[in-house]
Amino acid sequence: MNHNICFIGAGNLATHLSKELQRNGYKISQVYSRSVASAKELGEKLNTSFTTSVAGIDSSADVFFVALKDSAVKEVLSQIDFQNKLVVHCSGSLPITVLDEYSDNIGVLYPLQTFSKNRDLDFHKIPVFVEANTKENEQILFEIAGKISETTSALDSGRRKSLHISAVFACNFVNHFYFIASQILKSDNISFDVLRPLILETAEKVQQLDPFSAQTGPAVRFDEKIINDHLSKLNEFPEYQELYNSISKSIFEHH
Amino acid sequence: MNHNICFIGAGNLATHLSKELQRNGYKISQVYSRSVASAKELGEKLNTSFTTSVAGIDSSADVFFVALKDSAVKEVLSQIDFQNKLVVHCSGSLPITVLDEYSDNIGVLYPLQTFSKNRDLDFHKIPVFVEANTKENEQILFEIAGKISETTSALDSGRRKSLHISAVFACNFVNHFYFIASQILKSDNISFDVLRPLILETAEKVQQLDPFSAQTGPAVRFDEKIINDHLSKLNEFPEYQELYNSISKSIFEHH
């Protein structure tokens, strides 16, 4: 069965997910965002109606996807009468129970990926995790998730939070280290381009290997001379020096 | 001109580099390692002679590639009479001057990549950095580097050290975060497989974007509730908790 879906939120995740659902035959009946620019942009991409007013949300949809910043969920949802339709949030961190008070039919559909607005992704490779308050709702969410992804699993709120934390390390923190690397290079007028093959190979290695076996470099060998040498060269960047020190120690202690 | 090359060292880097040089027509005349297993393994891979005795190193080679752990360089090289042949080390951290006392012809050839023994790489995509004590030696090294890589540049010892530090962040530290993520997942019995598409996309994003624009997640949005929630969930891992805290702060301060 193909549902009419309303999207509450129009950020990176909402954009990718709604487009992918539409590509797979779902009707996106409406998009809400409090930002005019975001609502309009996504509405136009999907060729569907959009609203910036919570009161303007059309309750005739069968499923409501909530893809808001976590801190905005309560404020927005408390203004909507969902008439016990299926309300689904897409957050890694929020438990399913945050939806308890808004409908008798609630769930979570969490695609594990880093979404940037203007970057196309092969959604079918993205693992999607679902949770619902009843077997029936779980089945609906598995049906929707299965249309857009090859890898779907049930995951409860507690384990989803662990998954989200691990993703923060493996993606956001990793990306911050790419940024730190770029700043160090910049200070010596070296292009970030030279690091790109290394960055890609580091990620490709762990597509087969486990990260423990993939580790290389001075910290895992505990090459004290190099480590101290790097630390002293980082004198001009006290913040990076501190990170270098604590992470080298952590690598060494785990190997 | 094709040189006869002797390899001093038989680790991951020596293995990849010597195989690639051989594939491009260079004769690897001999391999030295103090470990019998490593010397034999690489000797057999290259179908060339190997020795585990410094005294057994054949000084008839034209070029000596030194691919040893930094801390072993001095001890090994001080026992060899290079007869002023070209001696080249492959270290990111050591300055070219560590070779001063061993020959009048010295240089550095530094391929920027993470090498694991049993993993094939497209060497032509790896940036290779060279430095030499004379224009003639630099030309020889550019000729060799140009055979194995599309991207060759001159880089002095000071800037090479910055490059190496940036690589430690972008590769070794990044891989450690993959490891931490795997440990967090393991504690909740979730397979590391689910993170692999995220890890790859995070690296692929910065092949085009700069890392600053690629950043996503709770820290860059400064979503305090999620951050505090993650921190309290990490109570069972005090070490990861501390890293989570300091890196989230660092992300927020830079954005």
Coordinates of C-alpha atoms in Angstrom, one line a residue:
Chain A
M1 CA 0.0 0.0 0.0
N2 CA 1.3 3.4 -0.9
H3 CA 0.8 6.0 1.8
N4 CA 0.4 9.8 1.6
I5 CA 3.3 11.2 3.5
C6 CA 3.7 14.6 5.1
F7 CA 7.2 15.9 5.9
I8 CA 7.6 18.0 9.0
G9 CA 11.1 19.5 8.6
A10 CA 13.0 20.3 5.4
G11 CA 16.7 20.0 6.3
N12 CA 19.3 17.7 4.8
L13 CA 17.8 14.5 6.1
A14 CA 14.2 15.5 5.1
T15 CA 15.4 16.4 1.6
H16 CA 17.2 13.2 0.9
L17 CA 14.5 10.9 2.5
S18 CA 11.5 12.6 1.0
K19 CA 13.1 12.6 -2.5
E20 CA 13.9 8.9 -2.1
L21 CA 10.4 8.0 -0.9
Q22 CA 8.9 9.9 -3.9
R23 CA 11.3 8.1 -6.3
N24 CA 9.9 4.9 -4.9
G25 CA 6.3 5.7 -5.6
Y26 CA 5.2 7.4 -2.3
K27 CA 3.2 10.5 -2.5
I28 CA 4.6 13.4 -0.5
S29 CA 1.5 15.4 0.1
Q30 CA 3.0 18.3 1.9
V31 CA 6.2 19.8 3.4
Y32 CA 6.4 21.9 6.5
S33 CA 9.3 24.0 7.7
R34 CA 9.3 27.2 9.7
S35 CA 11.9 28.5 7.3
V36 CA 10.3 29.9 4.1
A37 CA 13.5 29.2 2.1
S38 CA 13.7 25.6 3.2
A39 CA 10.0 24.9 2.8
K40 CA 9.9 26.4 -0.6
E41 CA 13.1 24.7 -1.8
L42 CA 12.0 21.2 -0.8
G43 CA 8.4 21.8 -1.9
E44 CA 9.7 22.8 -5.4
K45 CA 12.1 19.8 -5.5
L46 CA 9.2 17.5 -4.8
N47 CA 6.7 19.5 -6.8
T48 CA 4.3 19.5 -3.8
S49 CA 2.7 22.0 -1.6
F50 CA 4.5 23.5 1.4
T51 CA 3.7 25.5 4.4
T52 CA 5.5 27.5 7.1
S53 CA 2.6 27.5 9.5
V54 CA 2.0 24.6 11.8
A55 CA -1.7 25.4 11.6
G56 CA -1.4 24.9 7.8
I57 CA -0.3 21.2 8.1
D58 CA -2.9 19.1 6.3
S59 CA -4.0 16.2 8.6
S60 CA -5.2 14.1 5.7
A61 CA -1.8 12.4 5.2
D62 CA -1.5 8.8 6.4
V63 CA 2.1 9.1 7.7
F64 CA 3.9 12.1 9.2
F65 CA 7.7 12.0 9.0
V66 CA 9.2 14.3 11.6
A67 CA 12.7 15.3 10.6
L68 CA 13.4 18.3 12.9
K69 CA 16.3 19.3 15.0
D70 CA 15.7 17.3 18.2
S71 CA 15.2 20.4 20.3
A72 CA 12.3 21.6 18.1
V73 CA 10.3 18.4 18.1
K74 CA 8.2 19.1 21.2
E75 CA 7.4 22.7 20.3
V76 CA 6.2 21.8 16.8
L77 CA 4.4 18.6 17.5
S78 CA 2.4 19.8 20.4
Q79 CA 0.6 22.2 18.1
I80 CA -0.6 19.5 15.7
D81 CA -3.6 17.2 15.9
F82 CA -2.4 14.0 14.2
Q83 CA -5.8 12.2 14.7
N84 CA -3.8 9.1 15.7
K85 CA -2.2 8.8 12.3
L86 CA 1.3 7.2 12.2
V87 CA 3.9 9.7 13.4
V88 CA 7.5 8.8 12.7
H89 CA 10.6 10.6 13.8
C90 CA 14.0 10.1 12.2
S91 CA 16.4 11.0 15.0
G92 CA 19.2 8.8 16.2
S93 CA 19.1 10.1 19.7
L94 CA 15.4 10.6 20.6
P95 CA 13.6 7.6 22.1
I96 CA 10.4 6.6 20.5
T97 CA 8.6 7.7 23.7
V98 CA 8.9 11.4 22.8
L99 CA 6.0 10.8 20.4
D100 CA 3.8 9.1 23.0
E101 CA 1.6 12.1 23.7
Y102 CA 1.0 13.0 20.0
S103 CA -0.6 9.8 18.6
D104 CA -1.4 6.2 19.4
N105 CA 0.6 5.2 16.3
I106 CA 4.2 6.1 16.5
G107 CA 7.5 4.9 15.2
V108 CA 11.1 5.7 14.3
L109 CA 12.8 5.4 10.9
Y110 CA 16.5 6.2 11.2
P111 CA 18.7 6.1 8.1
L112 CA 22.4 6.0 9.2
Q113 CA 24.3 8.4 6.9
T114 CA 25.7 11.9 6.8
F115 CA 23.4 14.0 4.5
S116 CA 24.5 17.1 2.8
K117 CA 21.8 18.9 0.7
N118 CA 23.5 19.0 -2.7
R119 CA 25.1 15.6 -2.7
D120 CA 23.5 12.6 -4.3
L121 CA 23.6 9.3 -2.4
D122 CA 22.8 5.7 -3.2
F123 CA 20.1 5.4 -0.6
H124 CA 19.9 1.6 -1.2
K125 CA 23.2 1.1 0.5
I126 CA 22.2 3.1 3.6
P127 CA 21.3 1.0 6.7
V128 CA 17.8 2.0 7.9
F129 CA 16.7 1.2 11.5
V130 CA 13.1 1.0 12.5
E131 CA 11.1 0.9 15.8
A132 CA 7.4 1.2 16.4
N133 CA 4.9 0.9 19.2
T134 CA 2.9 -2.0 17.6
K135 CA 3.7 -4.9 15.3
E136 CA 1.4 -3.4 12.7
N137 CA 3.2 -0.1 12.7
E138 CA 6.5 -1.9 12.6
Q139 CA 5.4 -3.7 9.6
I140 CA 4.4 -0.5 7.8
L141 CA 7.8 1.0 8.6
F142 CA 9.6 -2.1 7.4
E143 CA 7.6 -1.9 4.2
I144 CA 8.6 1.7 3.7
A145 CA 12.2 1.2 4.7
G146 CA 12.5 -1.9 2.5
K147 CA 11.6 0.2 -0.6
I148 CA 14.4 2.6 -0.1
S149 CA 17.2 0.5 1.4
E150 CA 18.6 -3.0 1.1
T151 CA 19.6 -3.1 4.8
T152 CA 16.7 -2.7 7.3
S153 CA 16.7 -3.8 10.9
A154 CA 14.7 -3.3 14.0
L155 CA 16.5 -1.4 16.7
D156 CA 15.2 -0.2 20.0
S157 CA 15.7 3.4 21.4
G158 CA 18.6 2.5 23.7
R159 CA 20.7 0.7 21.2
R160 CA 19.8 3.3 18.6
K161 CA 21.4 5.9 20.9
S162 CA 24.6 3.8 21.0
L163 CA 24.6 3.6 17.3
H164 CA 24.2 7.3 17.0
I165 CA 27.1 7.9 19.4
S166 CA 29.3 5.5 17.4
A167 CA 28.3 7.5 14.2
V168 CA 29.4 10.7 15.8
F169 CA 32.8 9.2 16.4
A170 CA 33.1 7.6 12.9
C171 CA 31.7 10.5 11.0
N172 CA 31.5 13.9 12.7
F173 CA 34.7 13.5 14.8
V174 CA 36.5 11.9 11.9
N175 CA 35.5 14.8 9.7
H176 CA 36.8 17.2 12.3
F177 CA 40.2 15.5 12.1
Y178 CA 40.1 16.0 8.3
F179 CA 39.5 19.7 9.2
I180 CA 42.4 19.8 11.7
A181 CA 44.7 18.1 9.1
S182 CA 43.6 20.8 6.6
Q183 CA 44.5 23.6 9.1
I184 CA 48.0 22.1 9.8
L185 CA 48.6 21.8 6.1
K186 CA 47.4 25.4 5.5
S187 CA 49.9 26.7 8.0
D188 CA 52.6 25.4 5.8
N189 CA 50.9 26.3 2.6
I190 CA 50.3 22.7 1.4
S191 CA 47.1 21.8 -0.5
F192 CA 44.6 19.6 1.2
D193 CA 44.4 17.7 -2.1
V194 CA 47.5 15.7 -1.1
L195 CA 45.6 14.1 1.8
R196 CA 42.6 13.0 -0.2
P197 CA 43.9 9.6 -1.4
L198 CA 45.1 8.8 2.1
I199 CA 41.6 9.7 3.6
L200 CA 39.9 7.5 1.0
E201 CA 42.2 4.6 1.5
T202 CA 41.8 4.8 5.3
A203 CA 38.1 4.5 4.9
E204 CA 38.3 1.8 2.2
K205 CA 40.6 -0.3 4.4
V206 CA 38.0 -0.8 7.0
Q207 CA 35.4 -1.8 4.5
Q208 CA 37.1 -5.2 4.7
L209 CA 39.4 -5.1 7.7
D210 CA 38.4 -4.4 11.3
P211 CA 39.8 -1.0 12.5
F212 CA 42.1 -2.7 15.0
S213 CA 44.0 -4.6 12.4
A214 CA 44.0 -1.6 10.0
Q215 CA 45.9 0.7 12.4
T216 CA 49.3 2.0 11.3
G217 CA 51.5 5.0 12.3
P218 CA 53.8 6.2 15.1
A219 CA 51.3 5.8 18.0
V220 CA 50.5 2.1 17.4
R221 CA 54.3 1.4 17.1
F222 CA 54.8 3.7 20.1
D223 CA 57.6 5.5 18.3
E224 CA 58.3 8.0 21.1
K225 CA 60.8 10.0 19.2
I226 CA 58.3 10.8 16.4
I227 CA 55.5 11.4 18.8
N228 CA 57.5 13.9 20.8
D229 CA 58.8 15.5 17.7
H230 CA 55.3 16.0 16.4
L231 CA 54.1 17.3 19.8
S232 CA 56.9 20.0 19.8
K233 CA 56.1 20.9 16.1
L234 CA 52.5 21.4 17.3
N235 CA 53.5 24.1 19.8
E236 CA 51.8 26.7 17.6
F237 CA 48.5 24.8 17.9
P238 CA 48.1 24.0 21.6
E239 CA 44.6 22.6 21.1
Y240 CA 45.7 20.2 18.4
Q241 CA 48.8 19.3 20.6
E242 CA 46.5 18.3 23.4
L243 CA 44.4 16.1 21.1
Y244 CA 47.5 14.6 19.5
N245 CA 48.7 13.6 22.9
S246 CA 45.5 12.1 24.3
I247 CA 44.7 10.2 21.1
S248 CA 48.2 8.8 20.7
K249 CA 47.9 7.6 24.3
S250 CA 44.5 6.0 23.7
I251 CA 45.8 4.2 20.5
F252 CA 48.8 2.9 22.4
E253 CA 46.8 1.7 25.4
H254 CA 44.4 -0.2 23.1
H255 CA 47.1 -2.0 21.2
Chain B
M1 CA 68.3 5.1 -16.7
N2 CA 67.3 2.1 -14.6
H3 CA 69.0 1.8 -11.3
N4 CA 69.9 -1.2 -9.3
I5 CA 68.1 -0.7 -6.0
C6 CA 68.8 -2.2 -2.6
F7 CA 66.0 -2.1 0.0
I8 CA 67.0 -1.7 3.6
G9 CA 63.9 -2.6 5.5
A10 CA 61.1 -5.1 4.6
G11 CA 58.0 -3.7 6.3
N12 CA 54.7 -2.5 4.8
L13 CA 56.1 0.5 3.1
A14 CA 59.2 -1.4 1.8
T15 CA 57.0 -4.2 0.5
H16 CA 54.6 -1.9 -1.5
L17 CA 57.3 0.5 -2.8
S18 CA 59.8 -2.2 -3.9
K19 CA 57.1 -4.2 -5.7
E20 CA 55.9 -1.0 -7.4
L21 CA 59.5 -0.1 -8.5
Q22 CA 60.0 -3.6 -9.8
R23 CA 56.8 -3.5 -11.7
N24 CA 58.1 -0.3 -13.4
G25 CA 61.3 -1.9 -14.6
Y26 CA 63.7 -1.2 -11.7
K27 CA 65.9 -4.0 -10.6
I28 CA 65.7 -4.7 -6.9
S29 CA 69.1 -6.2 -6.3
Q30 CA 68.7 -7.1 -2.6
V31 CA 66.5 -6.8 0.4
Y32 CA 67.8 -6.5 4.0
S33 CA 65.8 -6.9 7.2
R34 CA 67.0 -8.0 10.6
S35 CA 63.9 -10.2 10.8
V36 CA 64.4 -13.5 8.9
A37 CA 60.7 -13.8 8.2
S38 CA 60.3 -10.3 6.7
A39 CA 63.5 -10.5 4.7
K40 CA 62.6 -13.9 3.3
E41 CA 59.0 -12.9 2.6
L42 CA 59.9 -9.8 0.6
G43 CA 62.9 -11.5 -1.1
E44 CA 60.5 -14.2 -2.3
K45 CA 57.9 -11.7 -3.4
L46 CA 60.5 -9.9 -5.5
N47 CA 62.3 -13.0 -6.5
T48 CA 65.6 -11.5 -5.3
S49 CA 68.3 -12.2 -2.8
F50 CA 67.9 -11.2 0.8
T51 CA 70.0 -10.9 3.9
T52 CA 69.5 -10.4 7.6
S53 CA 73.1 -9.3 8.2
V54 CA 74.2 -5.7 7.7
A55 CA 77.6 -6.9 6.7
G56 CA 75.9 -8.9 3.9
I57 CA 74.5 -5.8 2.2
D58 CA 75.9 -5.7 -1.3
S59 CA 77.3 -2.3 -2.0
S60 CA 77.1 -2.7 -5.8
A61 CA 73.6 -1.2 -5.9
D62 CA 73.2 2.4 -7.3
V63 CA 70.5 3.5 -4.9
F64 CA 69.7 2.4 -1.4
F65 CA 66.2 2.8 -0.1
V66 CA 66.0 3.0 3.6
A67 CA 62.5 2.0 4.9
L68 CA 63.2 1.3 8.5
K69 CA 61.4 2.3 11.7
D70 CA 62.9 5.8 12.3
S71 CA 64.5 4.8 15.6
A72 CA 66.4 2.0 13.8
V73 CA 67.9 4.1 11.0
K74 CA 71.0 5.3 12.8
E75 CA 72.0 1.9 14.2
V76 CA 71.7 0.2 10.9
L77 CA 73.2 2.8 8.6
S78 CA 76.2 3.5 10.7
Q79 CA 77.4 -0.1 9.9
I80 CA 77.2 0.3 6.1
D81 CA 79.8 1.7 3.8
F82 CA 77.7 3.3 1.0
Q83 CA 80.7 4.4 -1.0
N84 CA 78.8 7.7 -1.6
K85 CA 76.0 6.0 -3.5
L86 CA 72.6 7.6 -3.4
V87 CA 71.0 6.8 0.0
V88 CA 67.2 7.6 0.2
H89 CA 65.0 7.4 3.2
C90 CA 61.2 7.2 3.1
S91 CA 60.2 8.7 6.4
G92 CA 57.7 11.5 6.8
S93 CA 59.3 12.7 10.1
L94 CA 63.1 12.4 9.7
P95 CA 64.8 15.3 8.1
I96 CA 67.1 14.6 5.2
T97 CA 70.1 15.6 7.3
V98 CA 70.0 12.3 9.3
L99 CA 71.7 10.8 6.2
D100 CA 74.5 13.4 6.1
E101 CA 77.1 11.3 7.7
Y102 CA 76.5 8.2 5.5
S103 CA 76.9 9.5 2.0
D104 CA 77.6 12.6 -0.1
N105 CA 74.4 11.7 -2.1
I106 CA 71.3 11.7 -0.1
G107 CA 67.6 12.2 -0.5
V108 CA 64.1 11.4 0.7
L109 CA 61.2 9.8 -1.2
Y110 CA 58.0 9.9 0.8
P111 CA 54.8 8.3 -0.5
L112 CA 51.9 9.6 1.5
Q113 CA 49.6 6.6 2.1
T114 CA 48.7 4.0 4.8
F115 CA 50.3 0.7 3.8
S116 CA 49.1 -2.7 5.0
K117 CA 51.1 -5.7 3.8
N118 CA 48.3 -7.7 2.1
R119 CA 46.4 -4.9 0.5
D120 CA 46.9 -3.9 -3.1
L121 CA 46.9 -0.2 -3.8
D122 CA 46.9 1.9 -7.0
F123 CA 50.3 3.4 -6.4
H124 CA 49.8 5.9 -9.3
K125 CA 47.2 7.8 -7.2
I126 CA 49.6 8.2 -4.2
P127 CA 51.3 11.6 -3.9
V128 CA 55.1 11.2 -3.6
F129 CA 57.3 13.9 -2.1
V130 CA 61.0 14.1 -2.8
E131 CA 63.9 16.0 -1.4
A132 CA 67.6 15.7 -2.2
N133 CA 70.9 17.3 -1.3
T134 CA 71.8 18.2 -5.0
K135 CA 69.9 19.1 -8.1
E136 CA 71.2 15.9 -9.8
N137 CA 70.0 13.7 -7.0
E138 CA 66.6 15.5 -6.9
Q139 CA 66.4 14.8 -10.7
I140 CA 67.1 11.1 -10.1
L141 CA 64.4 10.9 -7.4
F142 CA 61.8 12.8 -9.5
E143 CA 62.5 10.3 -12.3
I144 CA 62.0 7.3 -10.0
A145 CA 58.9 8.9 -8.3
G146 CA 57.4 9.9 -11.7
K147 CA 57.5 6.2 -12.8
I148 CA 55.4 5.1 -9.9
S149 CA 53.1 8.1 -9.2
E150 CA 51.1 10.7 -11.1
T151 CA 51.6 13.2 -8.4
T152 CA 55.2 14.1 -7.4
S153 CA 56.4 17.2 -5.7
A154 CA 59.5 18.6 -4.0
L155 CA 59.0 19.1 -0.3
D156 CA 61.6 20.1 2.3
S157 CA 62.0 18.4 5.6
G158 CA 60.2 21.0 7.7
R159 CA 57.0 21.0 5.6
R160 CA 57.2 17.2 5.2
K161 CA 56.9 16.9 9.0
S162 CA 53.8 19.1 8.9
L163 CA 52.4 16.8 6.2
H164 CA 53.2 13.8 8.3
I165 CA 51.4 15.2 11.3
S166 CA 48.4 16.1 9.2
A167 CA 48.4 12.5 8.0
V168 CA 48.5 11.2 11.6
F169 CA 45.2 13.1 12.2
A170 CA 43.6 12.2 8.9
C171 CA 44.5 8.5 9.0
N172 CA 45.8 7.1 12.3
F173 CA 43.5 9.1 14.5
V174 CA 40.6 8.7 12.2
N175 CA 41.1 5.0 12.2
H176 CA 41.2 5.0 16.0
F177 CA 37.8 6.7 16.0
Y178 CA 36.6 3.9 13.7
F179 CA 37.9 1.5 16.4
I180 CA 36.2 3.5 19.3
A181 CA 33.0 3.4 17.3
S182 CA 33.3 -0.4 16.9
Q183 CA 33.8 -0.8 20.6
I184 CA 30.7 1.3 21.4
L185 CA 28.7 -0.8 19.0
K186 CA 30.1 -4.1 20.4
S187 CA 29.0 -3.1 23.9
D188 CA 25.4 -3.1 22.5
N189 CA 25.9 -6.1 20.3
I190 CA 25.6 -4.2 17.0
S191 CA 27.7 -5.2 14.0
F192 CA 30.4 -2.8 12.8
D193 CA 29.0 -3.5 9.2
V194 CA 26.3 -0.9 9.7
L195 CA 28.9 1.9 10.0
R196 CA 30.8 1.0 6.9
P197 CA 28.6 3.0 4.4
L198 CA 28.8 6.0 6.7
I199 CA 32.5 5.8 7.0
L200 CA 33.0 5.6 3.2
E201 CA 30.6 8.5 2.5
T202 CA 32.3 10.6 5.2
A203 CA 35.6 10.1 3.3
E204 CA 34.1 10.5 -0.1
K205 CA 32.4 13.8 0.8
V206 CA 35.7 15.5 1.4
Q207 CA 37.1 14.3 -2.0
Q208 CA 35.1 17.2 -3.4
L209 CA 34.1 19.4 -0.4
D210 CA 36.4 20.9 2.1
P211 CA 36.0 19.4 5.6
F212 CA 34.6 22.6 7.1
S213 CA 31.6 22.6 4.8
A214 CA 31.2 18.8 5.1
Q215 CA 30.6 18.9 8.8
T216 CA 27.3 17.6 10.2
G217 CA 26.0 16.3 13.5
P218 CA 25.1 17.5 17.0
A219 CA 28.4 19.3 17.8
V220 CA 28.3 21.6 14.8
R221 CA 24.7 22.5 15.5
F222 CA 25.6 22.7 19.2
D223 CA 22.6 20.6 20.1
E224 CA 23.4 20.6 23.9
K225 CA 20.7 18.1 24.8
I226 CA 22.0 15.4 22.5
I227 CA 25.6 16.1 23.5
N228 CA 24.8 15.8 27.2
D229 CA 22.7 12.8 26.6
H230 CA 25.6 11.1 24.7
L231 CA 28.0 12.1 27.4
S232 CA 25.8 10.4 30.1
K233 CA 25.3 7.3 28.0
L234 CA 29.2 7.1 27.7
N235 CA 29.5 6.8 31.5
E236 CA 30.6 3.3 31.1
F237 CA 33.5 4.5 28.8
P238 CA 35.2 7.3 30.8
E239 CA 38.0 7.6 28.2
Y240 CA 35.6 7.9 25.3
Q241 CA 33.5 10.3 27.3
E242 CA 36.5 12.6 27.7
L243 CA 37.3 12.5 24.0
Y244 CA 33.7 13.1 23.1
N245 CA 33.6 16.2 25.2
S246 CA 36.9 17.7 24.1
I247 CA 36.2 17.1 20.4
S248 CA 32.7 18.3 20.5
K249 CA 34.0 21.5 22.0
S250 CA 36.7 21.8 19.4
I251 CA 34.1 21.3 16.6
F252 CA 31.8 24.0 18.1
E253 CA 34.6 26.5 18.6
H254 CA 35.8 26.2 15.0
H255 CA 32.3 26.6 13.5

